[in-house]
Structure formats: structure tokens, C-alpha cells
mmCIF file of C-alpha atoms in Angstrom:
data_model
loop_
_atom_site.group_PDB
_atom_site.id
_atom_site.type_symbol
_atom_site.label_atom_id
_atom_site.label_comp_id
_atom_site.label_asym_id
_atom_site.label_seq_id
_atom_site.Cartn_x
_atom_site.Cartn_y
_atom_site.Cartn_z
ATOM 1 C CA MET A 1 -50.190 5.571 24.838
ATOM 2 C CA SER A 2 -48.934 8.173 27.319
ATOM 3 C CA ILE A 3 -48.207 11.788 26.559
ATOM 4 C CA ARG A 4 -44.972 13.136 27.905
ATOM 5 C CA ILE A 5 -44.829 16.824 28.866
ATOM 6 C CA PRO A 6 -41.489 18.450 28.223
ATOM 7 C CA ALA A 7 -39.557 19.123 31.416
ATOM 8 C CA PRO A 8 -39.287 22.952 30.937
ATOM 9 C CA LEU A 9 -43.043 23.199 30.353
ATOM 10 C CA TYR A 10 -43.768 21.012 33.376
ATOM 11 C CA ALA A 11 -41.601 23.197 35.603
ATOM 12 C CA ILE A 12 -43.354 26.370 34.390
ATOM 13 C CA GLY A 13 -46.775 24.824 35.021
ATOM 14 C CA LYS A 14 -45.770 23.755 38.530
ATOM 15 C CA LYS A 15 -44.661 27.286 39.378
ATOM 16 C CA ILE A 16 -47.928 28.751 38.047
ATOM 17 C CA TYR A 17 -49.877 26.241 40.173
ATOM 18 C CA MET A 18 -47.975 27.192 43.327
ATOM 19 C CA VAL A 19 -48.520 30.907 42.702
ATOM 20 C CA LEU A 20 -52.269 30.405 42.203
ATOM 21 C CA LEU A 21 -52.473 28.288 45.359
ATOM 22 C CA ILE A 22 -50.701 30.957 47.446
ATOM 23 C CA CYS A 23 -52.976 33.687 46.073
ATOM 24 C CA LEU A 24 -56.034 31.594 46.903
ATOM 25 C CA LEU A 25 -54.858 31.079 50.470
ATOM 26 C CA LEU A 26 -54.265 34.822 50.871
ATOM 27 C CA ILE A 27 -57.668 35.944 49.616
ATOM 28 C CA LEU A 28 -59.702 33.121 51.196
ATOM 29 C CA PRO A 29 -59.971 34.831 54.641
ATOM 30 C CA VAL A 30 -61.457 37.885 52.951
ATOM 31 C CA PHE A 31 -64.399 35.859 51.667
ATOM 32 C CA THR A 32 -64.823 33.837 54.876
ATOM 33 C CA ALA A 33 -64.467 36.718 57.349
ATOM 34 C CA THR A 34 -67.419 37.455 59.625
ATOM 35 C CA ALA A 35 -68.437 40.433 61.708
ATOM 36 C CA ALA A 36 -66.204 39.111 64.477
ATOM 37 C CA ASP A 37 -63.143 39.885 62.358
ATOM 38 C CA TYR A 38 -64.044 43.536 61.810
ATOM 39 C CA GLY A 39 -64.299 44.694 65.437
ATOM 40 C CA ARG A 40 -67.364 46.053 67.155
ATOM 41 C CA PRO A 41 -70.160 47.547 65.038
ATOM 42 C CA LEU A 42 -70.135 51.311 64.348
ATOM 43 C CA GLU A 43 -67.006 51.768 66.441
ATOM 44 C CA THR A 44 -66.378 55.195 64.896
ATOM 45 C CA GLU A 45 -69.749 56.484 66.132
ATOM 46 C CA GLY A 46 -69.258 55.941 69.848
ATOM 47 C CA PRO A 47 -69.789 53.039 72.251
ATOM 48 C CA THR A 48 -71.735 49.982 71.172
ATOM 49 C CA VAL A 49 -74.944 49.821 73.211
ATOM 50 C CA VAL A 50 -75.700 46.385 74.630
ATOM 51 C CA LYS A 51 -78.998 45.865 76.424
ATOM 52 C CA VAL A 52 -78.643 43.384 79.285
ATOM 53 C CA ALA A 53 -81.454 41.487 80.964
ATOM 54 C CA VAL A 54 -80.495 39.561 84.134
ATOM 55 C CA PHE A 55 -82.983 37.339 85.909
ATOM 56 C CA VAL A 56 -82.107 35.349 89.036
ATOM 57 C CA LEU A 57 -84.211 32.214 88.867
ATOM 58 C CA ASP A 58 -83.143 30.824 92.232
ATOM 59 C CA VAL A 59 -80.676 31.119 95.089
ATOM 60 C CA ASP A 60 -80.504 27.827 96.928
ATOM 61 C CA GLU A 61 -77.586 28.160 99.343
ATOM 62 C CA VAL A 62 -75.511 30.788 101.115
ATOM 63 C CA SER A 63 -72.190 29.637 102.573
ATOM 64 C CA ASN A 64 -70.825 31.630 105.511
ATOM 65 C CA VAL A 65 -67.617 29.601 105.417
ATOM 66 C CA SER A 66 -66.656 29.995 101.727
ATOM 67 C CA GLN A 67 -68.238 33.472 101.465
ATOM 68 C CA SER A 68 -70.343 32.497 98.458
ATOM 69 C CA PHE A 69 -73.866 31.765 97.271
ATOM 70 C CA ASP A 70 -75.266 29.312 94.722
ATOM 71 C CA ALA A 71 -77.554 30.845 92.122
ATOM 72 C CA ASN A 72 -79.395 30.010 88.916
ATOM 73 C CA VAL A 73 -79.112 33.015 86.581
ATOM 74 C CA TYR A 74 -80.546 33.785 83.140
ATOM 75 C CA VAL A 75 -78.865 36.445 80.969
ATOM 76 C CA GLU A 76 -80.086 37.918 77.699
ATOM 77 C CA LEU A 77 -78.130 40.425 75.562
ATOM 78 C CA HIS A 78 -79.339 42.568 72.657
ATOM 79 C CA TRP A 79 -77.180 44.692 70.381
ATOM 80 C CA GLN A 80 -77.426 46.054 66.847
ATOM 81 C CA ASP A 81 -75.002 45.011 64.093
ATOM 82 C CA SER A 82 -76.111 46.196 60.639
ATOM 83 C CA ARG A 83 -73.375 44.122 59.016
ATOM 84 C CA LEU A 84 -75.401 41.018 59.883
ATOM 85 C CA ALA A 85 -78.662 42.219 58.309
ATOM 86 C CA HIS A 86 -80.144 39.652 55.914
ATOM 87 C CA ASP A 87 -83.078 39.119 53.539
ATOM 88 C CA LYS A 88 -84.498 36.021 55.178
ATOM 89 C CA PRO A 89 -87.979 36.390 56.664
ATOM 90 C CA ASN A 90 -87.091 34.784 60.001
ATOM 91 C CA LYS A 91 -84.221 34.940 62.436
ATOM 92 C CA ILE A 92 -81.050 33.091 61.549
ATOM 93 C CA THR A 93 -78.819 31.311 64.052
ATOM 94 C CA LEU A 94 -75.025 31.480 64.221
ATOM 95 C CA THR A 95 -72.452 30.410 66.773
ATOM 96 C CA LEU A 96 -71.338 33.101 69.171
ATOM 97 C CA ASN A 97 -67.788 33.136 67.817
ATOM 98 C CA ASP A 98 -69.027 33.805 64.277
ATOM 99 C CA VAL A 99 -70.155 37.319 65.226
ATOM 100 C CA TRP A 100 -68.786 40.197 67.217
ATOM 101 C CA HIS A 101 -69.947 40.002 70.828
ATOM 102 C CA PRO A 102 -69.182 41.992 74.017
ATOM 103 C CA ARG A 103 -67.405 39.060 75.723
ATOM 104 C CA ILE A 104 -69.667 39.089 78.770
ATOM 105 C CA GLN A 105 -68.219 37.403 81.855
ATOM 106 C CA PHE A 106 -69.539 36.769 85.366
ATOM 107 C CA ILE A 107 -66.893 38.644 87.328
ATOM 108 C CA ASN A 108 -67.609 37.077 90.723
ATOM 109 C CA GLN A 109 -68.127 33.527 89.528
ATOM 110 C CA GLN A 110 -66.362 30.735 91.398
ATOM 111 C CA LYS A 111 -67.502 27.757 89.342
ATOM 112 C CA ILE A 112 -70.497 27.889 87.044
ATOM 113 C CA TRP A 113 -71.989 25.683 84.357
ATOM 114 C CA PRO A 114 -73.745 27.098 81.264
ATOM 115 C CA THR A 115 -76.853 25.182 80.245
ATOM 116 C CA LEU A 116 -77.601 26.683 76.809
ATOM 117 C CA PRO A 117 -75.480 26.413 73.630
ATOM 118 C CA GLU A 118 -73.261 29.374 72.746
ATOM 119 C CA MET A 119 -75.480 30.591 69.911
ATOM 120 C CA VAL A 120 -76.973 33.917 68.796
ATOM 121 C CA GLU A 121 -80.130 34.755 66.874
ATOM 122 C CA ILE A 122 -80.028 37.519 64.255
ATOM 123 C CA THR A 123 -83.133 39.351 63.042
ATOM 124 C CA PRO A 124 -83.440 40.609 59.442
ATOM 125 C CA ASP A 125 -82.524 44.161 60.504
ATOM 126 C CA GLY A 126 -79.298 42.985 62.190
ATOM 127 C CA GLU A 127 -80.315 42.821 65.840
ATOM 128 C CA VAL A 128 -78.291 40.159 67.667
ATOM 129 C CA VAL A 129 -79.827 38.265 70.592
ATOM 130 C CA TYR A 130 -77.725 36.116 72.923
ATOM 131 C CA GLN A 131 -79.287 33.997 75.668
ATOM 132 C CA GLN A 132 -77.583 31.962 78.372
ATOM 133 C CA ARG A 133 -78.525 30.318 81.644
ATOM 134 C CA VAL A 134 -75.865 29.429 84.203
ATOM 135 C CA TRP A 135 -75.874 27.713 87.554
ATOM 136 C CA GLY A 136 -73.108 27.643 90.125
ATOM 137 C CA ALA A 137 -71.302 29.399 92.946
ATOM 138 C CA PHE A 138 -70.681 33.152 93.052
ATOM 139 C CA SER A 139 -68.253 34.735 95.493
ATOM 140 C CA GLN A 140 -69.709 37.274 97.885
ATOM 141 C CA PRO A 141 -67.813 38.932 100.750
ATOM 142 C CA LEU A 142 -70.203 38.850 103.700
ATOM 143 C CA GLU A 143 -70.340 41.373 106.530
ATOM 144 C CA LEU A 144 -70.943 39.139 109.529
ATOM 145 C CA GLU A 145 -70.388 41.490 112.457
ATOM 146 C CA ASN A 146 -74.106 41.259 113.315
ATOM 147 C CA PHE A 147 -74.482 37.536 112.647
ATOM 148 C CA PRO A 148 -77.056 35.934 112.966
ATOM 149 C CA PHE A 149 -79.215 39.072 112.877
ATOM 150 C CA ASP A 150 -77.495 40.394 109.760
ATOM 151 C CA LYS A 151 -78.557 41.722 106.378
ATOM 152 C CA GLN A 152 -76.556 40.922 103.263
ATOM 153 C CA VAL A 153 -76.428 42.031 99.645
ATOM 154 C CA PHE A 154 -75.836 39.276 97.074
ATOM 155 C CA THR A 155 -74.506 40.564 93.763
ATOM 156 C CA VAL A 156 -74.226 39.056 90.302
ATOM 157 C CA GLN A 157 -71.549 41.160 88.573
ATOM 158 C CA LEU A 158 -71.271 41.146 84.773
ATOM 159 C CA GLY A 159 -68.324 42.593 82.870
ATOM 160 C CA SER A 160 -67.420 43.110 79.234
ATOM 161 C CA ALA A 161 -63.893 41.705 79.129
ATOM 162 C CA GLY A 162 -61.481 43.956 77.260
ATOM 163 C CA TYR A 163 -63.961 46.743 76.533
ATOM 164 C CA SER A 164 -64.045 50.017 78.450
ATOM 165 C CA PRO A 165 -67.282 51.976 79.071
ATOM 166 C CA GLU A 166 -66.235 54.250 76.182
ATOM 167 C CA GLU A 167 -66.264 51.225 73.845
ATOM 168 C CA VAL A 168 -69.194 49.167 75.109
ATOM 169 C CA LYS A 169 -72.134 50.578 77.015
ATOM 170 C CA LEU A 170 -74.042 48.005 79.048
ATOM 171 C CA VAL A 171 -77.534 49.250 79.830
ATOM 172 C CA PRO A 172 -80.142 47.368 81.857
ATOM 173 C CA ASP A 173 -83.149 46.055 80.013
ATOM 174 C CA GLN A 174 -85.935 46.936 82.413
ATOM 175 C CA GLY A 175 -88.428 44.595 80.760
ATOM 176 C CA SER A 176 -89.990 41.490 82.220
ATOM 177 C CA ARG A 177 -86.769 39.507 81.764
ATOM 178 C CA THR A 178 -84.906 41.548 84.406
ATOM 179 C CA GLY A 179 -85.437 40.845 88.087
ATOM 180 C CA ILE A 180 -85.694 37.918 90.478
ATOM 181 C CA ALA A 181 -88.090 35.037 91.010
ATOM 182 C CA ASP A 182 -91.001 35.467 93.403
ATOM 183 C CA GLN A 183 -89.596 32.822 95.729
ATOM 184 C CA PHE A 184 -86.172 31.257 96.279
ATOM 185 C CA SER A 185 -85.187 27.900 97.733
ATOM 186 C CA LEU A 186 -83.483 29.607 100.684
ATOM 187 C CA ALA A 187 -85.091 28.472 103.912
ATOM 188 C CA ASP A 188 -83.341 30.919 106.240
ATOM 189 C CA TRP A 189 -83.435 34.222 104.330
ATOM 190 C CA ASP A 190 -86.077 36.842 103.572
ATOM 191 C CA ILE A 191 -85.657 38.779 100.331
ATOM 192 C CA LEU A 192 -86.094 42.527 100.887
ATOM 193 C CA GLY A 193 -85.575 43.820 97.338
ATOM 194 C CA TRP A 194 -83.313 44.024 94.308
ATOM 195 C CA LYS A 195 -81.834 46.583 91.925
ATOM 196 C CA VAL A 196 -79.779 46.781 88.731
ATOM 197 C CA ASP A 197 -76.858 49.198 88.413
ATOM 198 C CA ILE A 198 -74.379 50.141 85.708
ATOM 199 C CA ALA A 199 -71.173 49.175 87.511
ATOM 200 C CA PRO A 200 -67.833 49.342 85.639
ATOM 201 C CA PHE A 201 -65.363 46.790 86.971
ATOM 202 C CA ALA A 202 -61.646 47.449 87.530
ATOM 203 C CA PRO A 203 -59.499 44.289 88.025
ATOM 204 C CA SER A 204 -57.224 46.199 90.400
ATOM 205 C CA ILE A 205 -56.597 49.732 91.651
ATOM 206 C CA GLY A 206 -55.139 51.939 88.956
ATOM 207 C CA GLU A 207 -56.168 49.722 86.024
ATOM 208 C CA GLU A 208 -58.668 50.787 83.405
ATOM 209 C CA ALA A 209 -62.213 49.736 84.245
ATOM 210 C CA TYR A 210 -64.225 47.404 82.041
ATOM 211 C CA ALA A 211 -67.836 48.032 81.137
ATOM 212 C CA GLY A 212 -69.998 46.315 83.717
ATOM 213 C CA LEU A 213 -73.463 45.829 85.127
ATOM 214 C CA SER A 214 -74.647 44.273 88.381
ATOM 215 C CA LEU A 215 -77.848 42.917 89.861
ATOM 216 C CA SER A 216 -77.969 43.139 93.668
ATOM 217 C CA ILE A 217 -80.352 41.297 95.982
ATOM 218 C CA GLU A 218 -80.829 42.506 99.544
ATOM 219 C CA ALA A 219 -81.747 39.802 102.045
ATOM 220 C CA LYS A 220 -82.213 39.441 105.787
ATOM 221 C CA ARG A 221 -81.314 36.302 107.684
ATOM 222 C CA ARG A 222 -84.049 34.498 109.594
ATOM 223 C CA TYR A 223 -82.620 34.081 113.091
ATOM 224 C CA GLY A 224 -85.232 31.751 114.613
ATOM 225 C CA TYR A 225 -82.980 28.714 114.109
ATOM 226 C CA PHE A 226 -80.112 30.314 116.020
ATOM 227 C CA ILE A 227 -82.345 31.435 118.899
ATOM 228 C CA ILE A 228 -83.785 27.935 119.341
ATOM 229 C CA LYS A 229 -80.684 25.846 118.602
ATOM 230 C CA VAL A 230 -77.852 28.095 119.823
ATOM 231 C CA ILE A 231 -78.920 30.889 122.169
ATOM 232 C CA ILE A 232 -81.546 29.180 124.353
ATOM 233 C CA PRO A 233 -79.345 26.092 125.065
ATOM 234 C CA LEU A 234 -76.531 28.431 126.085
ATOM 235 C CA PHE A 235 -78.887 30.216 128.501
ATOM 236 C CA LEU A 236 -79.663 26.866 130.125
ATOM 237 C CA ILE A 237 -76.006 25.882 130.399
ATOM 238 C CA VAL A 238 -75.099 29.180 132.056
ATOM 239 C CA MET A 239 -78.007 28.915 134.502
ATOM 240 C CA MET A 240 -76.917 25.357 135.296
ATOM 241 C CA SER A 241 -73.588 26.774 136.478
ATOM 242 C CA TRP A 242 -75.438 28.898 139.067
ATOM 243 C CA VAL A 243 -76.726 25.831 140.933
ATOM 244 C CA VAL A 244 -73.466 25.724 142.900
ATOM 245 C CA PHE A 245 -74.389 29.005 144.627
ATOM 246 C CA TRP A 246 -77.254 27.209 146.409
ATOM 247 C CA ILE A 247 -75.144 24.242 147.525
ATOM 248 C CA ASP A 248 -73.640 24.633 150.985
ATOM 249 C CA PRO A 249 -69.857 25.319 150.795
ATOM 250 C CA LYS A 250 -69.327 22.374 153.136
ATOM 251 C CA GLU A 251 -70.311 20.166 150.189
ATOM 252 C CA SER A 252 -67.276 21.239 148.203
ATOM 253 C CA GLY A 253 -67.063 17.950 146.323
ATOM 254 C CA THR A 254 -70.603 18.368 145.021
ATOM 255 C CA GLN A 255 -69.979 21.996 144.051
ATOM 256 C CA ILE A 256 -66.836 21.168 142.098
ATOM 257 C CA SER A 257 -68.522 18.209 140.379
ATOM 258 C CA VAL A 258 -71.396 20.415 139.184
ATOM 259 C CA SER A 259 -69.003 23.137 137.978
ATOM 260 C CA ILE A 260 -66.808 20.704 136.074
ATOM 261 C CA THR A 261 -69.875 19.048 134.527
ATOM 262 C CA THR A 262 -71.080 22.453 133.395
ATOM 263 C CA MET A 263 -67.721 23.243 131.833
ATOM 264 C CA LEU A 264 -67.685 19.922 129.975
ATOM 265 C CA THR A 265 -71.231 20.539 128.777
ATOM 266 C CA LEU A 266 -70.186 23.958 127.499
ATOM 267 C CA ILE A 267 -67.218 22.466 125.637
ATOM 268 C CA ALA A 268 -69.479 19.870 124.000
ATOM 269 C CA TYR A 269 -71.910 22.653 123.104
ATOM 270 C CA ARG A 270 -69.120 24.650 121.423
ATOM 271 C CA PHE A 271 -68.232 21.651 119.265
ATOM 272 C CA ALA A 272 -71.902 21.058 118.402
ATOM 273 C CA VAL A 273 -72.588 24.610 117.199
ATOM 274 C CA GLY A 274 -69.168 25.147 115.633
ATOM 275 C CA ASN A 275 -70.366 24.393 112.095
ATOM 276 C CA ASP A 276 -73.230 26.893 112.394
ATOM 277 C CA ILE A 277 -70.990 29.835 113.258
ATOM 278 C CA PRO A 278 -69.001 31.615 110.522
ATOM 279 C CA LYS A 279 -65.268 30.999 110.634
ATOM 280 C CA VAL A 280 -64.034 34.550 110.195
ATOM 281 C CA SER A 281 -61.030 36.373 111.597
ATOM 282 C CA TYR A 282 -63.177 38.804 113.594
ATOM 283 C CA LEU A 283 -65.840 38.240 116.235
ATOM 284 C CA SER A 284 -69.499 38.422 115.320
ATOM 285 C CA ARG A 285 -72.067 39.535 117.872
ATOM 286 C CA LEU A 286 -73.009 35.928 118.513
ATOM 287 C CA ASP A 287 -69.338 35.206 119.175
ATOM 288 C CA TYR A 288 -69.281 38.002 121.773
ATOM 289 C CA PHE A 289 -72.356 36.528 123.450
ATOM 290 C CA ILE A 290 -70.928 33.006 123.528
ATOM 291 C CA LEU A 291 -67.564 34.269 124.735
ATOM 292 C CA GLY A 292 -69.177 36.280 127.547
ATOM 293 C CA ALA A 293 -71.229 33.260 128.613
ATOM 294 C CA THR A 294 -68.099 31.094 128.606
ATOM 295 C CA PHE A 295 -66.282 33.525 130.907
ATOM 296 C CA LEU A 296 -69.239 33.462 133.331
ATOM 297 C CA VAL A 297 -69.248 29.665 133.486
ATOM 298 C CA PHE A 298 -65.505 29.683 134.099
ATOM 299 C CA ALA A 299 -65.944 32.401 136.750
ATOM 300 C CA SER A 300 -68.493 30.242 138.575
ATOM 301 C CA LEU A 301 -65.898 27.467 138.697
ATOM 302 C CA ILE A 302 -63.374 29.892 140.209
ATOM 303 C CA GLU A 303 -66.003 31.007 142.733
ATOM 304 C CA VAL A 304 -66.530 27.403 143.805
ATOM 305 C CA VAL A 305 -62.801 26.914 144.329
ATOM 306 C CA VAL A 306 -62.644 30.083 146.457
ATOM 307 C CA THR A 307 -65.645 29.203 148.640
ATOM 308 C CA SER A 308 -64.446 25.623 149.057
ATOM 309 C CA THR A 309 -61.072 26.925 150.228
ATOM 310 C CA TYR A 310 -62.710 29.230 152.793
ATOM 311 C CA ALA A 311 -64.910 26.363 154.032
ATOM 312 C CA ARG A 312 -61.900 24.090 154.408
ATOM 313 C CA LEU A 313 -60.089 26.824 156.411
ATOM 314 C CA GLY A 314 -63.059 27.124 158.757
ATOM 315 C CA GLN A 315 -64.348 30.445 157.342
ATOM 316 C CA LEU A 316 -67.756 29.023 156.475
ATOM 317 C CA ASP A 317 -69.658 32.274 157.033
ATOM 318 C CA ARG A 318 -67.449 34.125 154.539
ATOM 319 C CA ALA A 319 -67.951 31.354 151.968
ATOM 320 C CA ARG A 320 -71.727 31.503 152.378
ATOM 321 C CA THR A 321 -71.681 35.313 152.033
ATOM 322 C CA ILE A 322 -69.814 35.003 148.728
ATOM 323 C CA ASP A 323 -72.391 32.464 147.501
ATOM 324 C CA ARG A 324 -75.307 34.770 148.430
ATOM 325 C CA ARG A 325 -73.729 37.667 146.547
ATOM 326 C CA ALA A 326 -72.953 35.458 143.560
ATOM 327 C CA ARG A 327 -76.653 34.513 143.317
ATOM 328 C CA ILE A 328 -77.332 38.145 142.378
ATOM 329 C CA LEU A 329 -74.147 39.258 140.626
ATOM 330 C CA PHE A 330 -73.847 36.387 138.140
ATOM 331 C CA PRO A 331 -77.430 36.642 136.771
ATOM 332 C CA LEU A 332 -77.056 40.433 136.541
ATOM 333 C CA ALA A 333 -73.789 40.068 134.630
ATOM 334 C CA PHE A 334 -75.370 37.560 132.243
ATOM 335 C CA ILE A 335 -78.369 39.808 131.657
ATOM 336 C CA LEU A 336 -76.028 42.697 130.814
ATOM 337 C CA ILE A 337 -74.102 40.516 128.337
ATOM 338 C CA ALA A 338 -77.319 39.282 126.712
ATOM 339 C CA VAL A 339 -78.878 42.729 126.482
ATOM 340 C CA GLU A 340 -75.729 44.291 125.093
ATOM 341 C CA SER A 341 -75.218 41.552 122.502
ATOM 342 C CA LEU A 342 -78.754 40.557 121.523
ATOM 343 C CA VAL A 343 -80.722 43.785 121.957
ATOM 344 C CA PHE A 344 -78.573 46.892 121.580
ATOM 345 C CA ARG A 345 -76.061 45.426 119.149
ATOM 346 C CA PHE A 346 -78.623 43.720 116.975
ATOM 347 C CA GLY A 347 -81.363 46.301 117.323
ATOM 348 C CA LEU A 348 -84.057 43.782 118.149
#
């Protein structure tokens, strides 16, 4: 036996149900809201202090071409949020998006991969601890005028996206978790030191700066590879071009053959070392040295053409005089180029 509800009463009940459902949907966010919905903690009392620990675990590659370095970086943040205080004896764990956080970003990242989950730990008194480890490429404009005898500063720049220094204050945690590893995987760099600075970051000139902090590593390039693989072979190629000054101008065919062989050897050398030299729009000191050596090799070829012409015209004595002078002038010119580029410029 079924009970039939009168139509007017059914309509009234349906309306009451809809009203209750709408009220429930309106008040539900109030009960489910977290600290993330209320803005930063104690925002009326000044900036929120966030302690930042940055530790560079490793730097395994520096790219002169892409102006970047690959690093393994650990970051730990601490801040106080009394709204998250609890009565449990141990720390509780929440997802990062369930609490207010300073939205820390690696400003100079190119492509990085986080290795820890986006979680925070909260102590009973409301202290929030966030830990993350990332690995990847960081952009770094390099000053390569003195390459390969240069020093560089590699920086990991952190920024609090959307928060000015008056809203969030990033302060370095000078404990054991801040610093760099004792040894990196870099085979061609010596680490000279590191430092942490409070460094607000402005996206562009005239825009308001975000709260920021940076860890900088100063390093010096080991130039032994370039001396052995680049500079010494070039010395030998240039000296090979001087052999023509000891060949009698009557043997013009032999002189020209040696000069052309030297030029071809130099061209092959330039292709071989091309990947080891930074591709920048300005000339480094090594570029000046290589360019000066190239001009000398080309000049020796011109000298051979001149002396061969004099010998063919019967002016053999003049050709031999030019060769004798070239035996002194060309080595002196090369020594001046080498000293200017490799000693005075580089401060060796």
C-alpha cells in the first residue's frame, strides 16, 4: 500500500529541501577552509619571517654555450603560523597547498625536477617546515672576457612570488643546512667560496621587487686542459709556418707547399677546438690569441709569395734578406701576442 503525498505539500517540501541544500553549500567552505584561505599569518603585525636554508649538494656541469650550470640543490623553509597549532604530541603532515606558504620559486631555473613530495610538517606550536630537493639547469650569465683563465660566480636565486619584502621577509638560516658540499663533480673548476645574501628580485626595471634570497658560489676555472690541448698545439703550428724562412727562395714550390700545409693545419685545428671555445658575440682573451696567431700564419704565406716573386725576377739577394729579417720579426711578434694575451691580460 503506497502513501500519496498531496501535491501542495510535496511542492513545499521540495522548496525547503532546495533552500537547505543551498545554505549547506554556502557554509561548507567556512568549515573546510584552511590557513591558505586566510592569507599570510599575522599580516597585520608586519612581514612574515621565513627562514631559508639552501644547500648545494653538487654542481656537475657548467655550459659556456647555453650560459648555465647543472646543480643539485636542497631547500628548507621554516615559518610560524599559530593558526596551525595542534594538540598532537608529534608533527603532523599536510600538503603544501593546504597551508599558507611563501610561494618560493627558483628565479633562474631553466628546467628543474623536484624529488620530494610537496608536503609540510607542522609542530604542535604551529611551526611549518617545508623541505624540497631539486636537480636541473640554472641560467647564469658568464663573463668570459678572460676565458679560459676566468673566475665566475654561480648563483641560485630564490624568490617569493607575489610577496614584496614588506610582506614576506626571507632570512638565511645560518645553520648546518646552509652552504655547499665539500666537493663537487666539476673536474675543471676550483671552488673559492660561497655566501648567502638577502636579494629582492624585480622581474623588470620599474616593477615592484619580490622578496628574495640568493646563494652565490665563486669558482675559478682550471686552465691546464686549454694550455695542453689548445695553446701548445697552436704554438707548434705557428712555429711550423716559420720553416719557410730557412728554405732558399729558389725553392719557391717547397716554400708555398709548406705555407699552404700550415694554413690547412690551422683550419683543421680551428674546427677541432671550436667546441671548447665559448660561442659569444665578443672576443675572449683566448680568441685574441688564436686570432693573432692566425694572422701570423697568413702573413708568413704572404711573405713566401713576396720572396718567391723576387727570386723569379732575379732579385735573389733581396728575397734572402727578407727571409733573414722574418726569422727574427715573426718570432718577436708572436712572443708579443702571447705575452699580451696570456700574461698581462690574464695576470698569470
